[in-house]
mmCIF file of C-alpha atoms and ligand atoms in Angstrom:
data_model
loop_
_atom_site.group_PDB
_atom_site.id
_atom_site.type_symbol
_atom_site.label_atom_id
_atom_site.label_comp_id
_atom_site.label_asym_id
_atom_site.label_seq_id
_atom_site.Cartn_x
_atom_site.Cartn_y
_atom_site.Cartn_z
ATOM 1 C CA MET D 102 20.973 -0.586 -11.166
ATOM 2 C CA TRP D 103 18.091 -1.546 -8.621
ATOM 3 C CA VAL D 104 17.289 2.554 -8.554
ATOM 4 C CA TYR D 105 16.300 2.098 -12.325
ATOM 5 C CA ILE D 106 14.142 -1.704 -12.265
ATOM 6 C CA TRP D 107 12.442 -0.142 -9.722
ATOM 7 C CA LEU D 108 12.182 3.100 -11.769
ATOM 8 C CA VAL D 109 10.303 0.430 -14.264
ATOM 9 C CA ALA D 110 8.176 -1.689 -11.964
ATOM 10 C CA VAL D 111 6.963 1.725 -10.160
ATOM 11 C CA VAL D 112 5.995 3.182 -13.767
ATOM 12 C CA ILE D 113 4.171 0.169 -14.338
ATOM 13 C CA LEU D 114 2.456 -0.103 -11.262
ATOM 14 C CA GLY D 115 1.523 3.401 -11.830
ATOM 15 C CA ALA D 116 0.286 2.886 -15.073
ATOM 16 C CA ILE D 117 -1.880 -0.269 -13.898
ATOM 17 C CA VAL D 118 -3.467 2.484 -11.449
ATOM 18 C CA GLY D 119 -4.459 4.810 -13.275
ATOM 19 C CA SER D 120 -5.794 2.550 -15.769
ATOM 20 C CA PHE D 121 -8.251 0.869 -12.647
ATOM 21 C CA LEU D 122 -8.522 4.734 -11.608
ATOM 22 C CA ASN D 123 -9.862 4.996 -15.069
ATOM 23 C CA VAL D 124 -12.617 2.680 -14.289
ATOM 24 C CA VAL D 125 -13.273 4.052 -10.697
ATOM 25 C CA ALA D 126 -14.346 7.050 -11.919
ATOM 26 C CA ALA D 127 -16.428 6.021 -15.152
ATOM 27 C CA ARG D 128 -18.464 3.337 -12.358
ATOM 28 C CA VAL D 129 -18.403 4.865 -8.963
ATOM 29 C CA PRO D 130 -20.472 7.935 -9.995
ATOM 30 C CA LEU D 131 -23.391 5.581 -11.362
ATOM 31 C CA GLU D 132 -22.918 3.022 -8.326
ATOM 32 C CA LYS D 133 -21.507 0.389 -10.699
ATOM 33 C CA SER D 134 -18.930 -2.462 -9.317
ATOM 34 C CA VAL D 135 -16.022 -1.417 -10.440
ATOM 35 C CA LEU D 136 -14.437 -5.209 -10.878
ATOM 36 C CA TRP D 137 -17.577 -6.496 -12.602
ATOM 37 C CA PRO D 138 -18.120 -6.572 -15.772
ATOM 38 C CA GLY D 139 -14.457 -6.263 -17.524
ATOM 39 C CA SER D 140 -13.926 -3.324 -19.868
ATOM 40 C CA GLN D 141 -15.994 -3.332 -22.896
ATOM 41 C CA CYS D 142 -15.921 -0.711 -25.872
ATOM 42 C CA SER D 143 -18.290 1.784 -25.318
ATOM 43 C CA SER D 144 -19.291 1.900 -29.232
ATOM 44 C CA CYS D 145 -19.458 -2.180 -30.011
ATOM 45 C CA TYR D 146 -19.844 -3.411 -26.667
ATOM 46 C CA GLN D 147 -17.478 -6.296 -27.016
ATOM 47 C CA PRO D 148 -15.000 -6.819 -24.303
ATOM 48 C CA ILE D 149 -11.997 -5.564 -24.857
ATOM 49 C CA ARG D 150 -9.284 -8.748 -24.580
ATOM 50 C CA TRP D 151 -6.526 -8.420 -22.143
ATOM 51 C CA TYR D 152 -3.672 -7.859 -24.753
ATOM 52 C CA SER D 153 -6.012 -4.833 -25.625
ATOM 53 C CA ASN D 154 -6.185 -3.499 -22.430
ATOM 54 C CA ILE D 155 -2.313 -3.303 -21.333
ATOM 55 C CA PRO D 156 -2.157 0.040 -19.898
ATOM 56 C CA ILE D 157 -0.603 2.968 -22.210
ATOM 57 C CA TRP D 158 0.852 0.627 -24.552
ATOM 58 C CA SER D 159 -2.282 -0.575 -26.290
ATOM 59 C CA TYR D 160 -3.019 2.788 -27.014
ATOM 60 C CA PHE D 161 -0.749 3.604 -29.128
ATOM 61 C CA CYS D 162 -0.561 0.101 -30.698
ATOM 62 C CA LEU D 163 -4.276 0.441 -31.443
ATOM 63 C CA ARG D 164 -4.003 4.226 -32.454
ATOM 64 C CA GLY D 165 -6.403 4.469 -30.110
ATOM 65 C CA ARG D 166 -9.288 2.528 -31.631
ATOM 66 C CA CYS D 167 -11.531 -0.275 -30.338
ATOM 67 C CA SER D 168 -9.707 -3.652 -31.950
ATOM 68 C CA VAL D 169 -13.341 -5.042 -32.990
ATOM 69 C CA CYS D 170 -15.132 -1.883 -34.499
ATOM 70 C CA GLY D 171 -12.964 0.827 -34.920
ATOM 71 C CA ALA D 172 -14.099 3.190 -32.914
ATOM 72 C CA ARG D 173 -12.101 5.605 -31.343
ATOM 73 C CA PHE D 174 -11.334 5.459 -27.419
ATOM 74 C CA SER D 175 -10.766 9.228 -25.592
ATOM 75 C CA ALA D 176 -8.030 10.616 -25.499
ATOM 76 C CA ARG D 177 -8.512 10.689 -21.373
ATOM 77 C CA TYR D 178 -7.966 7.192 -20.848
ATOM 78 C CA VAL D 179 -4.475 7.140 -21.776
ATOM 79 C CA ILE D 180 -3.873 10.642 -20.146
ATOM 80 C CA VAL D 181 -4.501 9.529 -17.294
ATOM 81 C CA GLU D 182 -2.676 6.359 -17.381
ATOM 82 C CA LEU D 183 0.161 8.302 -18.193
ATOM 83 C CA ILE D 184 -0.595 10.549 -14.672
ATOM 84 C CA GLY D 185 -0.453 7.617 -13.147
ATOM 85 C CA ALA D 186 2.663 6.373 -14.454
ATOM 86 C CA LEU D 187 4.550 9.750 -14.059
ATOM 87 C CA GLY D 188 3.123 10.186 -10.670
ATOM 88 C CA PHE D 189 4.452 7.098 -9.640
ATOM 89 C CA ALA D 190 7.664 8.124 -10.583
ATOM 90 C CA GLY D 191 7.968 11.175 -9.714
ATOM 91 C CA LEU D 192 6.735 9.728 -6.279
ATOM 92 C CA TYR D 193 9.497 7.250 -6.159
ATOM 93 C CA TYR D 194 12.057 10.190 -7.510
ATOM 94 C CA LEU D 195 11.364 12.795 -4.627
ATOM 95 C CA VAL D 196 10.425 10.585 -1.706
ATOM 96 C CA LEU D 197 13.130 7.315 -2.317
ATOM 97 C CA VAL D 198 15.922 8.675 -4.122
ATOM 98 C CA ARG D 199 15.913 12.737 -2.992
ATOM 99 C CA ASN D 200 14.484 11.628 0.297
ATOM 100 C CA ILE D 201 12.902 14.674 0.374
ATOM 101 C CA HIS D 202 10.943 13.544 3.894
ATOM 102 C CA GLY D 203 14.367 13.087 5.512
ATOM 103 C CA TRP D 204 13.927 9.753 6.859
ATOM 104 C CA PRO D 205 16.754 8.271 8.374
ATOM 105 C CA VAL D 206 19.659 6.980 6.942
ATOM 106 C CA SER D 207 21.429 4.144 8.424
ATOM 107 C CA TYR D 208 23.395 2.789 5.151
ATOM 108 C CA PRO D 209 24.063 5.464 2.759
ATOM 109 C CA ALA D 210 26.132 3.468 0.267
ATOM 110 C CA SER D 211 23.574 0.881 0.179
ATOM 111 C CA ILE D 212 20.602 3.602 -0.474
ATOM 112 C CA ALA D 213 22.641 4.895 -3.074
ATOM 113 C CA GLU D 214 22.495 1.713 -4.663
ATOM 114 C CA GLY D 215 18.535 1.735 -4.678
ATOM 115 C CA HIS D 216 18.815 -0.573 -1.433
ATOM 116 C CA TYR D 217 15.775 1.388 0.551
ATOM 117 C CA PRO D 218 14.615 0.194 3.730
ATOM 118 C CA LEU D 219 11.653 -1.264 4.267
ATOM 119 C CA SER D 220 10.385 1.933 6.187
ATOM 120 C CA TRP D 221 10.985 3.678 3.900
ATOM 121 C CA TRP D 222 8.500 1.671 1.478
ATOM 122 C CA VAL D 223 5.913 1.913 3.549
ATOM 123 C CA GLY D 224 6.256 5.587 3.383
ATOM 124 C CA TYR D 225 6.311 5.240 -0.429
ATOM 125 C CA PHE D 226 3.508 3.340 -0.716
ATOM 126 C CA HIS D 227 1.350 6.193 1.894
ATOM 127 C CA ASN D 228 2.314 8.817 -0.833
ATOM 128 C CA ALA D 229 0.726 6.445 -3.579
ATOM 129 C CA VAL D 230 -1.957 5.451 -2.064
ATOM 130 C CA LEU D 231 -2.629 8.999 -1.316
ATOM 131 C CA PHE D 232 -2.166 9.988 -4.598
ATOM 132 C CA SER D 233 -4.046 7.751 -6.627
ATOM 133 C CA PHE D 234 -6.705 8.890 -4.337
ATOM 134 C CA LEU D 235 -6.438 12.255 -4.892
ATOM 135 C CA LEU D 236 -6.415 11.323 -8.539
ATOM 136 C CA ALA D 237 -9.824 9.776 -8.568
ATOM 137 C CA VAL D 238 -11.508 12.227 -6.487
ATOM 138 C CA ALA D 239 -10.211 14.700 -8.957
ATOM 139 C CA LEU D 240 -11.096 12.935 -12.578
ATOM 140 C CA CYS D 241 -15.083 12.243 -10.700
ATOM 141 C CA ASP D 242 -15.133 16.049 -9.666
ATOM 142 C CA LEU D 243 -14.125 17.126 -13.546
ATOM 143 C CA ASP D 244 -16.559 14.748 -15.531
ATOM 144 C CA SER D 245 -19.320 15.320 -12.778
ATOM 145 C CA LEU D 246 -18.717 18.323 -10.267
ATOM 146 C CA GLU D 247 -19.282 15.676 -7.878
ATOM 147 C CA ILE D 248 -17.286 13.466 -4.977
ATOM 148 C CA PRO D 249 -18.701 10.829 -4.413
ATOM 149 C CA LEU D 250 -18.539 10.353 -0.704
ATOM 150 C CA SER D 251 -17.915 5.998 -1.068
ATOM 151 C CA ILE D 252 -14.456 6.863 -2.621
ATOM 152 C CA THR D 253 -13.985 9.252 -0.150
ATOM 153 C CA LEU D 254 -14.808 7.444 3.238
ATOM 154 C CA VAL D 255 -12.821 4.090 1.944
ATOM 155 C CA GLY D 256 -9.978 6.751 1.859
ATOM 156 C CA THR D 257 -10.561 7.946 4.807
ATOM 157 C CA LEU D 258 -10.409 4.545 6.583
ATOM 158 C CA VAL D 259 -7.508 3.731 4.653
ATOM 159 C CA GLY D 260 -5.868 7.135 5.720
ATOM 160 C CA LEU D 261 -6.595 6.271 9.208
ATOM 161 C CA LEU D 262 -5.088 2.265 9.214
ATOM 162 C CA PHE D 263 -1.744 4.225 7.859
ATOM 163 C CA ALA D 264 -1.882 6.313 10.582
ATOM 164 C CA VAL D 265 -2.218 3.719 13.236
ATOM 165 C CA LEU D 266 0.571 1.680 11.834
ATOM 166 C CA CYS D 267 3.112 4.146 11.132
ATOM 167 C CA PRO D 268 2.709 6.728 14.087
ATOM 168 C CA TRP D 269 5.014 9.969 14.097
ATOM 169 C CA PRO D 270 8.013 9.790 14.247
ATOM 170 C CA TRP D 271 8.024 6.428 12.530
ATOM 171 C CA PRO D 272 10.257 5.418 11.181
ATOM 172 C CA ASN D 273 12.544 8.102 13.009
ATOM 173 C CA THR D 274 13.262 6.480 16.731
ATOM 174 C CA SER D 275 12.411 9.531 19.514
ATOM 175 C CA GLU D 276 16.459 9.510 20.535
ATOM 176 C CA VAL D 277 16.638 10.920 16.835
ATOM 177 C CA THR D 278 13.608 13.220 17.313
ATOM 178 C CA ARG D 279 15.576 15.607 19.689
ATOM 179 C CA LEU D 280 14.732 19.329 19.024
ATOM 180 C CA SER D 281 17.355 21.911 17.926
ATOM 181 C CA VAL D 282 17.490 24.538 20.785
ATOM 182 C CA PRO D 283 19.562 25.462 22.977
ATOM 183 C CA LEU D 284 19.590 23.584 26.824
ATOM 184 C CA GLY D 285 17.315 25.567 29.566
ATOM 185 C CA THR D 286 14.966 26.456 26.937
ATOM 186 C CA ASN D 287 11.251 25.858 27.837
ATOM 187 C CA PRO D 288 10.209 22.785 26.277
ATOM 188 C CA ASP D 289 7.339 24.848 24.675
ATOM 189 C CA MET D 290 9.650 26.415 22.841
ATOM 190 C CA ALA D 291 10.944 23.615 21.291
ATOM 191 C CA TRP D 292 7.769 23.098 19.511
ATOM 192 C CA ILE D 293 7.612 26.261 18.188
ATOM 193 C CA VAL D 294 10.458 27.541 16.698
ATOM 194 C CA GLY D 295 12.761 23.780 16.771
ATOM 195 C CA ASP D 296 13.302 21.169 14.087
ATOM 196 C CA ILE D 297 10.589 18.969 14.169
ATOM 197 C CA LYS D 298 11.486 15.483 12.496
ATOM 198 C CA GLN D 299 9.223 14.153 9.636
ATOM 199 C CA GLY D 300 8.090 10.837 9.648
ATOM 200 C CA ILE D 301 5.469 9.638 7.304
ATOM 201 C CA TYR D 302 3.308 11.593 9.149
ATOM 202 C CA ALA D 303 5.487 15.178 9.429
ATOM 203 C CA TRP D 304 4.002 16.137 12.435
ATOM 204 C CA PRO D 305 2.119 14.865 15.255
ATOM 205 C CA VAL D 306 -1.181 16.001 16.731
ATOM 206 C CA TRP D 307 0.011 18.529 19.403
ATOM 207 C CA GLY D 308 3.570 19.058 20.572
ATOM 208 C CA PRO D 309 4.612 18.341 23.180
ATOM 209 C CA LEU D 310 2.540 15.358 23.121
ATOM 210 C CA PRO D 311 0.497 15.064 26.397
ATOM 211 C CA SER D 312 1.785 12.177 28.946
ATOM 212 C CA TRP D 313 -0.460 9.677 28.113
ATOM 213 C CA LEU D 314 1.225 9.912 24.100
ATOM 214 C CA ALA D 315 4.515 10.767 24.926
ATOM 215 C CA PRO D 316 7.301 10.054 23.281
ATOM 216 C CA GLY D 317 5.014 9.487 20.430
ATOM 217 C CA GLY D 318 5.432 6.187 17.998
ATOM 218 C CA ASN D 319 3.098 4.357 19.252
ATOM 219 C CA TRP D 320 -1.035 3.536 17.948
ATOM 220 C CA GLN D 321 -2.461 6.208 20.224
ATOM 221 C CA THR D 322 -0.462 8.940 18.770
ATOM 222 C CA GLY D 323 -1.213 7.894 15.640
ATOM 223 C CA LEU D 324 -4.815 7.507 15.747
ATOM 224 C CA ALA D 325 -4.862 10.390 17.465
ATOM 225 C CA THR D 326 -3.144 12.583 14.169
ATOM 226 C CA GLY D 327 -4.725 10.685 12.068
ATOM 227 C CA LEU D 328 -8.499 11.211 13.406
ATOM 228 C CA ALA D 329 -7.769 15.059 14.180
ATOM 229 C CA GLY D 330 -6.719 15.351 10.697
ATOM 230 C CA ALA D 331 -9.832 13.937 9.804
ATOM 231 C CA LEU D 332 -11.913 16.371 11.628
ATOM 232 C CA VAL D 333 -9.896 18.989 11.035
ATOM 233 C CA GLY D 334 -9.868 18.449 7.380
ATOM 234 C CA THR D 335 -13.605 18.251 6.706
ATOM 235 C CA PHE D 336 -14.713 20.816 9.675
ATOM 236 C CA PHE D 337 -12.261 23.967 8.508
ATOM 237 C CA LEU D 338 -13.164 23.677 5.031
ATOM 238 C CA ARG D 339 -17.598 23.466 5.776
ATOM 239 C CA ALA D 340 -16.032 26.469 8.214
ATOM 240 C CA ILE D 341 -14.506 28.566 5.169
ATOM 241 C CA GLY D 342 -17.510 27.480 3.273
ATOM 242 C CA PHE D 343 -20.159 28.972 5.461
ATOM 243 C CA LEU D 344 -18.253 32.262 6.062
ATOM 244 C CA VAL D 345 -17.866 32.621 2.244
ATOM 245 C CA GLY D 346 -20.845 31.298 1.592
ATOM 246 C CA THR D 347 -22.812 33.795 3.195
ATOM 247 C CA GLY D 348 -20.531 36.952 2.452
ATOM 248 C CA LEU D 349 -21.217 36.164 -1.147
ATOM 249 C CA GLY D 350 -24.547 35.095 -0.910
ATOM 250 C CA LYS D 351 -24.693 31.700 -2.283
ATOM 251 C CA GLU D 352 -22.718 28.219 -2.348
ATOM 252 C CA ALA D 353 -18.998 29.286 -2.591
ATOM 253 C CA LEU D 354 -17.730 24.973 -1.693
ATOM 254 C CA GLY D 355 -19.723 21.573 -1.916
ATOM 255 C CA LEU D 356 -19.766 19.444 0.767
ATOM 256 C CA GLY D 357 -17.628 16.386 -1.479
ATOM 257 C CA ASP D 358 -14.882 19.314 -0.965
ATOM 258 C CA ALA D 359 -14.842 19.013 2.859
ATOM 259 C CA ASP D 360 -15.455 15.187 2.283
ATOM 260 C CA LEU D 361 -12.173 15.588 0.035
ATOM 261 C CA MET D 362 -10.314 17.464 2.982
ATOM 262 C CA MET D 363 -11.292 14.588 5.646
ATOM 263 C CA MET D 364 -9.687 12.035 3.590
ATOM 264 C CA ALA D 365 -6.342 13.423 3.045
ATOM 265 C CA GLY D 366 -6.549 15.438 6.928
ATOM 266 C CA ALA D 367 -6.230 11.438 8.049
ATOM 267 C CA PHE D 368 -3.137 10.577 5.317
ATOM 268 C CA LEU D 369 -1.565 14.021 6.928
ATOM 269 C CA GLY D 370 -2.553 15.338 9.799
ATOM 270 C CA TRP D 371 -4.468 18.735 10.747
ATOM 271 C CA GLN D 372 -1.355 21.338 10.255
ATOM 272 C CA LEU D 373 -0.583 20.227 6.532
ATOM 273 C CA VAL D 374 -4.513 20.721 5.100
ATOM 274 C CA VAL D 375 -4.772 23.686 6.721
ATOM 275 C CA VAL D 376 -1.916 24.248 4.778
ATOM 276 C CA GLY D 377 -3.130 22.724 1.825
ATOM 277 C CA LEU D 378 -6.080 24.248 1.349
ATOM 278 C CA PHE D 379 -4.154 27.755 1.251
ATOM 279 C CA VAL D 380 -1.710 25.389 -1.264
ATOM 280 C CA SER D 381 -4.484 24.565 -4.124
ATOM 281 C CA ILE D 382 -5.603 28.365 -4.415
ATOM 282 C CA VAL D 383 -2.033 28.561 -6.537
ATOM 283 C CA PRO D 384 -3.558 25.974 -8.998
ATOM 284 C CA ALA D 385 -6.805 27.236 -9.043
ATOM 285 C CA LEU D 386 -5.833 30.467 -10.637
ATOM 286 C CA PHE D 387 -4.126 27.753 -12.831
ATOM 287 C CA PHE D 388 -6.907 25.958 -13.598
ATOM 288 C CA ALA D 389 -9.546 28.873 -13.650
ATOM 289 C CA LEU D 390 -7.380 30.524 -16.080
ATOM 290 C CA PHE D 391 -7.028 27.191 -18.465
ATOM 291 C CA ASN D 392 -10.827 26.943 -17.840
ATOM 292 C CA ALA D 393 -11.265 30.696 -19.733
ATOM 293 C CA LEU D 394 -9.018 30.154 -22.233
ATOM 294 C CA ALA D 395 -10.497 26.547 -22.921
ATOM 295 C CA ARG D 396 -14.187 26.520 -22.397
ATOM 296 C CA LYS D 397 -15.154 30.137 -21.423
ATOM 297 C CA GLU D 398 -17.574 28.743 -18.618
ATOM 298 C CA GLY D 399 -17.697 29.896 -15.681
ATOM 299 C CA ALA D 400 -18.358 27.076 -12.666
ATOM 300 C CA PHE D 401 -14.928 24.515 -12.463
ATOM 301 C CA PRO D 402 -14.598 22.492 -9.903
ATOM 302 C CA PHE D 403 -12.374 22.644 -7.038
ATOM 303 C CA GLY D 404 -11.683 19.521 -6.153
ATOM 304 C CA PRO D 405 -8.657 18.884 -8.585
ATOM 305 C CA SER D 406 -7.174 21.920 -7.088
ATOM 306 C CA LEU D 407 -7.668 20.633 -3.662
ATOM 307 C CA ALA D 408 -5.992 17.709 -4.785
ATOM 308 C CA ALA D 409 -3.097 18.995 -6.395
ATOM 309 C CA GLY D 410 -2.471 21.752 -3.057
ATOM 310 C CA VAL D 411 -2.660 19.125 -0.488
ATOM 311 C CA MET D 412 -0.218 16.624 -2.595
ATOM 312 C CA LEU D 413 1.914 20.139 -3.533
ATOM 313 C CA THR D 414 1.797 20.459 0.760
ATOM 314 C CA SER D 415 2.675 17.031 1.531
ATOM 315 C CA LEU D 416 5.789 16.797 -0.635
ATOM 316 C CA CYS D 417 6.899 20.365 0.176
ATOM 317 C CA TRP D 418 6.959 20.277 3.726
ATOM 318 C CA THR D 419 10.589 20.588 4.157
ATOM 319 C CA TRP D 420 10.041 23.983 2.104
ATOM 320 C CA ILE D 421 6.945 25.323 3.693
ATOM 321 C CA VAL D 422 8.175 25.176 7.437
ATOM 322 C CA PRO D 423 10.601 27.548 7.245
ATOM 323 C CA TRP D 424 7.813 29.863 6.099
ATOM 324 C CA GLY D 425 6.697 30.353 9.618
ATOM 325 C CA VAL D 426 4.170 28.388 9.609
ATOM 326 C CA GLN D 427 5.426 26.119 12.463
ATOM 327 C CA PRO D 428 4.728 28.718 16.110
ATOM 328 C CA LEU D 429 0.959 29.013 14.572
ATOM 329 C CA PHE D 430 0.249 25.433 15.050
ATOM 330 C CA PHE D 431 1.640 24.744 18.387
ATOM 331 C CA SER D 432 1.263 27.948 20.186
ATOM 332 C CA GLY D 433 -2.505 27.990 20.929
ATOM 333 C CA LEU D 434 -2.850 31.312 22.096
ATOM 334 C CA LEU D 435 -1.557 32.403 18.354
ATOM 335 C CA LEU D 436 -3.910 29.797 17.035
ATOM 336 C CA LEU D 437 -6.723 31.181 18.493
ATOM 337 C CA GLY D 438 -6.037 34.586 17.265
ATOM 338 C CA VAL D 439 -5.319 33.963 13.465
ATOM 339 C CA VAL D 440 -8.677 31.843 14.009
ATOM 340 C CA VAL D 441 -10.688 35.440 15.552
ATOM 341 C CA VAL D 442 -8.970 37.424 12.956
ATOM 342 C CA SER D 443 -8.888 35.646 9.931
ATOM 343 C CA ALA D 444 -12.939 34.588 9.929
ATOM 344 C CA PRO D 445 -14.517 38.099 10.106
ATOM 345 C CA LEU D 446 -11.422 39.132 7.781
ATOM 346 C CA MET D 447 -13.134 36.430 5.290
ATOM 347 C CA LEU D 448 -16.488 36.901 5.993
ATOM 348 C CA GLY D 449 -15.432 40.857 4.915
ATOM 349 C CA ILE D 450 -14.227 40.520 1.882
ATOM 350 C CA SER D 451 -16.496 37.975 0.509
ATOM 351 C CA TYR D 452 -19.016 40.438 1.471
ATOM 352 C CA LEU D 453 -17.043 42.932 -0.481
ATOM 353 C CA LEU D 454 -16.791 41.020 -3.928
ATOM 354 C CA ARG D 455 -20.475 40.476 -3.461
ATOM 355 C CA LEU D 456 -20.877 44.201 -3.751
ATOM 356 C CA LEU D 457 -18.341 44.588 -6.651
ATOM 357 C CA GLN D 458 -19.780 41.739 -8.717
ATOM 358 C CA ARG D 459 -22.843 43.984 -8.339
ATOM 359 C CA GLY D 460 -21.943 46.998 -9.481
HETATM 360 ZN ZN1 ZN B 758 -15.404 -1.322 -30.493
#
């Protein structure tokens, strides 16, 4: 019973958030206040009354028209509200009903009835807030090919707050977070091949944690995880933008994309944003195809792909880890090797692309 009550609640909440994000995407790039004045019809400038401003519902009741002058509203508003509602419902199903992050279960029977622990709700809220910020940024990028720093900066601060309040491995206790490797193995190896419990933050900043952070679960671990994520997010994207841009001989990635990854890093930690950038190639190809079919324009924003890639990475982490990414992130030597090999490779490939385009 409670499973469905919560579902209805998160669908309504998601639609309201989507409705608010429409306002954010329309006003923040113009540096207008998002709180005042209330919504107006863009045709007759009459304020939209509250009963005509109920997300999704009003759009279909009024058949997408202004109740005063009858001007048609863009379908985009109701689409974003639907994305918000479906996104919040999807996160609810994956994070709470299916428990894809593998958070600890003390009373399986009560969870099956929809009585989720408070820590799970905090984790759900963390995922939903990240989703909302990414959606706002993606909308702005689609509209104007710009990502407002005011959104990504606020997002980064909110992410850091979550990092401090929900340090890895919480809601796991350090007792549960025993790494599954044979006794007598080098403890460093445990971090390379062992099974790391996912908290709300999937992985800590480094493993094994240095003595001043061990055994985790304290605010210092959280802050280090969030800060490293924000720093790596912004610098990793700038570095790739620099390499590819130098190779191609033109600007490859915008600074707004780096800000987006800074924000995502504060929410997810540095390992997930690095993987997220590679995962975002999949939605980027999809968007490029869609773009080519629909509008035939060359340029399209990378922000929505990054947002989708980061969100996918966070939700699919359980299934991404077995692909062998873990050793790369907990062995300093291996990590250095990857950087040394891939940086010239990236420069070389983009230079080849430039030659091909010329030819
Ligand atoms: Zn009107």
